[in-house]
Amino acid sequence: MILTLLACALLAGLALVAYLSWSFSPRMTVASAGLLSLFLAHGAWKIFRDPTKRRGHRGLAAATTTGFTLTAATAVFLLLYGAGCGCM
């Protein structure tokens, strides 16, 4: 029950941030969503690609991989517990 309540609060917070962002500046919201999508796509690409011997830009790869992993874990959490909160 606590996890369901936490999922509902997280879902409500995400909806509030999206609403406030859109009401402040729709263009900036779309641009930010595009940049976030590129960030997450780069993280997914780094996770699922074949490893290479190159050693460049490891900080960026670590940041995008961590961001993608946290976003995927949050999405799974919301799918499992957010569906039962009755707010959808």
Tab-separated table of C-alpha atoms in Angstrom:
chain	number	residue	atom	x	y	z
A	1	MET	CA	0.000	0.000	0.000
A	2	ILE	CA	2.863	2.397	0.752
A	3	LEU	CA	4.469	1.699	-2.632
A	4	THR	CA	1.161	2.355	-4.389
A	5	LEU	CA	0.825	5.659	-2.542
A	6	LEU	CA	4.400	6.565	-3.461
A	7	ALA	CA	3.723	5.698	-7.111
A	8	CYS	CA	0.601	7.888	-7.116
A	9	ALA	CA	2.547	10.785	-5.602
A	10	LEU	CA	5.325	10.361	-8.172
A	11	LEU	CA	2.822	10.225	-11.015
A	12	ALA	CA	1.027	13.325	-9.729
A	13	GLY	CA	4.354	15.139	-9.376
A	14	LEU	CA	5.373	14.279	-12.928
A	15	ALA	CA	2.001	15.452	-14.249
A	16	LEU	CA	2.312	18.708	-12.276
A	17	VAL	CA	5.810	19.371	-13.618
A	18	ALA	CA	4.614	18.733	-17.185
A	19	TYR	CA	1.603	21.036	-16.718
A	20	LEU	CA	3.610	23.865	-15.154
A	21	SER	CA	6.343	23.543	-17.760
A	22	TRP	CA	3.815	23.692	-20.611
A	23	SER	CA	2.010	26.676	-19.099
A	24	PHE	CA	5.309	28.549	-18.659
A	25	SER	CA	6.721	27.940	-22.151
A	26	PRO	CA	5.459	25.350	-24.659
A	27	ARG	CA	8.485	25.813	-26.933
A	28	MET	CA	10.936	25.269	-24.094
A	29	THR	CA	8.957	22.210	-22.972
A	30	VAL	CA	9.183	20.639	-26.424
A	31	ALA	CA	12.880	21.507	-26.707
A	32	SER	CA	13.586	20.065	-23.266
A	33	ALA	CA	11.661	16.903	-24.088
A	34	GLY	CA	13.728	16.530	-27.256
A	35	LEU	CA	17.005	16.950	-25.381
A	36	LEU	CA	15.879	14.499	-22.705
A	37	SER	CA	14.954	12.010	-25.427
A	38	LEU	CA	18.411	12.337	-26.988
A	39	PHE	CA	20.011	11.892	-23.554
A	40	LEU	CA	18.010	8.728	-22.878
A	41	ALA	CA	18.551	7.363	-26.389
A	42	HIS	CA	22.313	7.811	-25.993
A	43	GLY	CA	22.184	5.958	-22.667
A	44	ALA	CA	20.192	3.104	-24.186
A	45	TRP	CA	22.593	2.930	-27.122
A	46	LYS	CA	25.583	2.738	-24.774
A	47	ILE	CA	23.952	-0.050	-22.740
A	48	PHE	CA	22.845	-2.245	-25.649
A	49	ARG	CA	25.728	-1.792	-28.106
A	50	ASP	CA	28.755	-4.047	-28.443
A	51	PRO	CA	31.656	-2.957	-26.243
A	52	THR	CA	34.620	-1.404	-28.001
A	53	LYS	CA	38.200	-0.676	-27.024
A	54	ARG	CA	37.794	3.121	-27.297
A	55	ARG	CA	38.225	5.118	-24.141
A	56	GLY	CA	36.834	8.522	-25.103
A	57	HIS	CA	33.955	10.369	-23.407
A	58	ARG	CA	33.474	7.905	-20.570
A	59	GLY	CA	31.944	10.548	-18.308
A	60	LEU	CA	29.169	11.308	-20.785
A	61	ALA	CA	28.550	7.600	-21.351
A	62	ALA	CA	28.325	6.975	-17.605
A	63	ALA	CA	25.899	9.870	-17.118
A	64	THR	CA	23.592	8.857	-19.961
A	65	THR	CA	23.692	5.180	-18.986
A	66	THR	CA	22.808	6.047	-15.382
A	67	GLY	CA	20.018	8.364	-16.538
A	68	PHE	CA	18.559	5.704	-18.809
A	69	THR	CA	18.746	3.057	-16.078
A	70	LEU	CA	17.024	5.285	-13.512
A	71	THR	CA	14.317	6.261	-16.005
A	72	ALA	CA	13.695	2.628	-16.959
A	73	ALA	CA	13.515	1.607	-13.288
A	74	THR	CA	11.060	4.432	-12.566
A	75	ALA	CA	8.915	3.407	-15.536
A	76	VAL	CA	8.795	-0.204	-14.326
A	77	PHE	CA	7.940	0.976	-10.797
A	78	LEU	CA	5.086	3.116	-12.122
A	79	LEU	CA	3.799	0.284	-14.305
A	80	LEU	CA	3.753	-2.151	-11.391
A	81	TYR	CA	2.415	0.097	-8.625
A	82	GLY	CA	0.933	3.127	-10.378
A	83	ALA	CA	-1.818	1.161	-12.106
A	84	GLY	CA	-3.392	0.289	-8.759
A	85	CYS	CA	-3.729	3.818	-7.413
A	86	GLY	CA	-6.980	4.557	-9.240
A	87	CYS	CA	-5.788	7.884	-10.588
A	88	MET	CA	-5.366	6.732	-14.175
